[in-house]
Amino acid sequence: MNEGDAVTDGRRARGHKRRAEIIGATLAVVRRDGAAGVTHRTVAKEAGIPTSLSTYYFATLDDLLVATLSSVADAYTARIRDIIDHDDDKLHGLAALIAESAGPGRDRALAERELSSLAARRPALRPTARRWRENVAELAGHFTDDPGAVAALVAASDGLCTAILIDNAPADTGYIRAVLQQTLGGETIIRPS
C-alpha cells in the first residue's frame, strides 16, 4: 500500500466514524425531544460539531433520517440473524430480543419506533421502512415455512414491542415466548437445520 492509499483509507475511516457519531446523536435527539426535534442544528449540538459538518455528511434532513433508520434496521436484522445462526433455542432468543425493549435499551427502542413511524409522514423514509419489514419477514421465514405464520410472527413482534413500550413494564421473556408460540398456532415453529 502506498502513502496515498493510506491517507485515503484514513480519511474514509474518519468519515465512517463521523457519520456514526452523527447518527448516534440523531437517536439521542429523538430519545430526548422526539422525531420532531431532529434538525441539523440540534443534531450537531448533540454531537458537539458545527452544523456545517452535519450538513456536509447528510445534505438534507431526509438523508440524515434515512441513514439513521437504516442503521437501526441493520442492527435489528443483524440481531435476528445472530439468533438464527447461533442460538439453540431460537424462539427464546427472539423473545429475549423483544423483551429488551423494556430493559436498559428502552429509551433507544422508543426512539427506534418513533423513527420507523415517521415513514408514514416522510416519503423518503418509506423505502427504508419497507425494506426493514421485508428483511424481518424474510428472516422470520427461518422459523417457519408457513407464509401466514411468518406474517403473524412479524405482527406479534411489532405488537409486543408496542405493548411493552406503552405499558412501561418489565417484559417476561417466558410470556413473550408463549405468545409467539401461540401466534403461530401452537405448533413447533422452528424448522429443522
XYZ file of C-alpha atoms in Angstrom:
193
model
C 0.000 0.000 0.000
C 1.448 3.380 -0.954
C 1.245 6.562 1.083
C -1.663 7.962 -0.963
C -3.764 4.828 -0.313
C -3.031 5.048 3.412
C -4.181 8.674 3.503
C -7.361 7.798 1.577
C -8.102 4.865 3.908
C -7.569 7.126 6.933
C -9.955 9.735 5.574
C -12.535 7.085 4.754
C -12.286 5.634 8.288
C -12.676 9.101 9.848
C -15.685 9.753 7.596
C -17.374 6.487 8.664
C -16.684 7.311 12.309
C -18.081 10.834 11.949
C -21.231 9.536 10.185
C -21.762 7.013 13.006
C -21.362 9.779 15.604
C -23.933 11.951 13.817
C -26.379 9.026 13.585
C -25.867 8.324 17.307
C -26.536 11.992 18.065
C -29.712 11.828 15.958
C -31.001 8.898 18.029
C -30.154 10.831 21.215
C -32.171 13.829 19.975
C -35.129 11.574 19.120
C -34.955 9.994 22.598
C -34.911 13.399 24.266
C -37.116 15.566 22.021
C -38.957 13.163 19.737
C -38.531 12.881 15.991
C -39.944 16.394 15.508
C -36.893 17.739 17.363
C -34.423 16.475 14.759
C -32.774 19.279 12.810
C -29.216 19.638 11.577
C -28.688 22.218 14.329
C -29.985 20.046 17.205
C -28.056 17.012 15.964
C -24.833 18.999 15.506
C -25.197 20.434 19.013
C -25.752 16.951 20.433
C -22.680 15.651 18.562
C -20.560 18.656 19.555
C -19.782 19.609 15.956
C -20.567 22.602 13.723
C -23.876 22.435 11.855
C -21.928 22.714 8.594
C -20.253 19.374 9.350
C -23.621 17.672 9.852
C -24.846 19.017 6.509
C -21.556 18.024 4.870
C -22.199 14.358 5.678
C -26.005 14.496 5.294
C -27.068 17.187 2.818
C -30.760 17.091 3.752
C -32.737 16.172 6.830
C -34.254 13.264 4.901
C -30.733 11.979 4.151
C -29.974 12.069 7.876
C -33.230 10.355 8.864
C -32.863 7.663 6.177
C -29.299 6.915 7.335
C -30.421 6.743 10.966
C -33.390 4.486 10.228
C -31.174 2.274 8.035
C -28.685 1.966 10.875
C -31.451 0.933 13.285
C -32.879 -1.556 10.770
C -29.466 -3.084 10.060
C -28.758 -3.560 13.765
C -32.169 -5.179 14.371
C -31.957 -7.587 11.453
C -28.360 -8.457 12.404
C -29.616 -9.484 15.858
C -32.264 -11.746 14.308
C -29.647 -13.289 12.002
C -27.464 -13.937 15.052
C -30.368 -15.711 16.778
C -30.962 -17.843 13.684
C -27.274 -18.717 13.319
C -26.176 -19.234 16.920
C -29.000 -19.658 19.425
C -30.051 -23.271 20.027
C -33.435 -22.104 21.316
C -34.396 -19.666 18.574
C -37.838 -18.837 19.920
C -36.349 -17.947 23.304
C -33.756 -15.752 21.565
C -36.451 -13.924 19.639
C -38.489 -13.410 22.815
C -35.400 -12.042 24.569
C -34.825 -9.598 21.712
C -38.387 -8.298 22.058
C -38.087 -8.167 25.862
C -35.033 -5.926 25.610
C -37.365 -3.082 24.713
C -38.445 -2.942 28.356
C -34.921 -3.203 29.727
C -31.902 -0.894 29.625
C -32.447 -0.301 25.907
C -35.964 1.057 26.399
C -35.097 4.675 25.513
C -33.359 3.549 22.341
C -36.308 1.284 21.490
C -38.707 4.226 21.888
C -36.546 6.290 19.558
C -36.391 3.465 17.021
C -40.161 3.030 16.999
C -40.750 6.763 16.618
C -38.280 6.884 13.735
C -39.942 3.959 11.976
C -43.373 5.566 12.434
C -42.060 8.685 10.651
C -42.107 6.724 7.393
C -45.860 7.302 7.128
C -45.269 11.070 7.096
C -41.942 11.342 5.245
C -41.989 9.646 1.823
C -38.186 9.494 1.667
C -38.188 7.075 4.616
C -40.771 4.667 3.202
C -38.384 2.522 1.121
C -36.121 2.028 4.154
C -39.045 1.115 6.416
C -40.460 -1.239 3.757
C -37.075 -2.905 3.269
C -36.769 -3.336 7.048
C -40.127 -5.126 7.274
C -39.287 -7.265 4.229
C -35.961 -8.252 5.796
C -37.630 -9.167 9.076
C -40.265 -11.198 7.208
C -37.530 -12.982 5.244
C -35.673 -13.789 8.455
C -38.914 -14.947 10.089
C -39.061 -17.489 7.246
C -36.203 -19.260 9.008
C -38.601 -20.007 11.860
C -41.471 -21.444 9.815
C -42.435 -22.483 6.266
C -45.973 -21.117 6.571
C -46.310 -17.636 4.939
C -49.241 -16.841 7.215
C -47.158 -17.756 10.233
C -44.326 -15.514 9.017
C -46.752 -12.585 8.815
C -48.137 -13.465 12.244
C -44.656 -13.648 13.743
C -43.722 -10.213 12.368
C -47.040 -8.738 13.579
C -46.689 -10.354 17.005
C -43.178 -8.957 17.344
C -44.364 -5.448 16.402
C -47.399 -5.674 18.650
C -45.481 -6.972 21.643
C -42.822 -4.278 21.301
C -45.527 -1.626 21.244
C -47.323 -3.119 24.235
C -44.116 -3.290 26.265
C -43.256 0.310 25.484
C -46.766 1.599 26.226
C -47.151 -0.418 29.441
C -43.696 0.654 30.644
C -43.413 -2.659 32.476
C -40.680 -5.275 32.662
C -41.105 -7.901 29.982
C -41.303 -11.575 30.919
C -39.364 -13.490 28.268
C -41.297 -16.672 29.051
C -44.598 -14.896 28.486
C -43.415 -13.360 25.208
C -42.178 -16.747 24.062
C -45.560 -18.294 24.867
C -47.380 -15.533 22.958
C -45.131 -16.008 19.937
C -45.718 -19.772 20.066
C -49.484 -19.266 20.327
C -49.407 -16.736 17.476
C -48.004 -19.456 15.270
C -50.808 -21.871 16.065
C -49.194 -23.725 18.935
C -47.145 -25.837 16.562
C -43.391 -26.224 16.666
C -42.247 -23.305 14.571
C -38.525 -23.858 14.442
C -37.569 -25.549 11.209
C -35.019 -28.329 11.487
C -31.498 -27.288 10.486
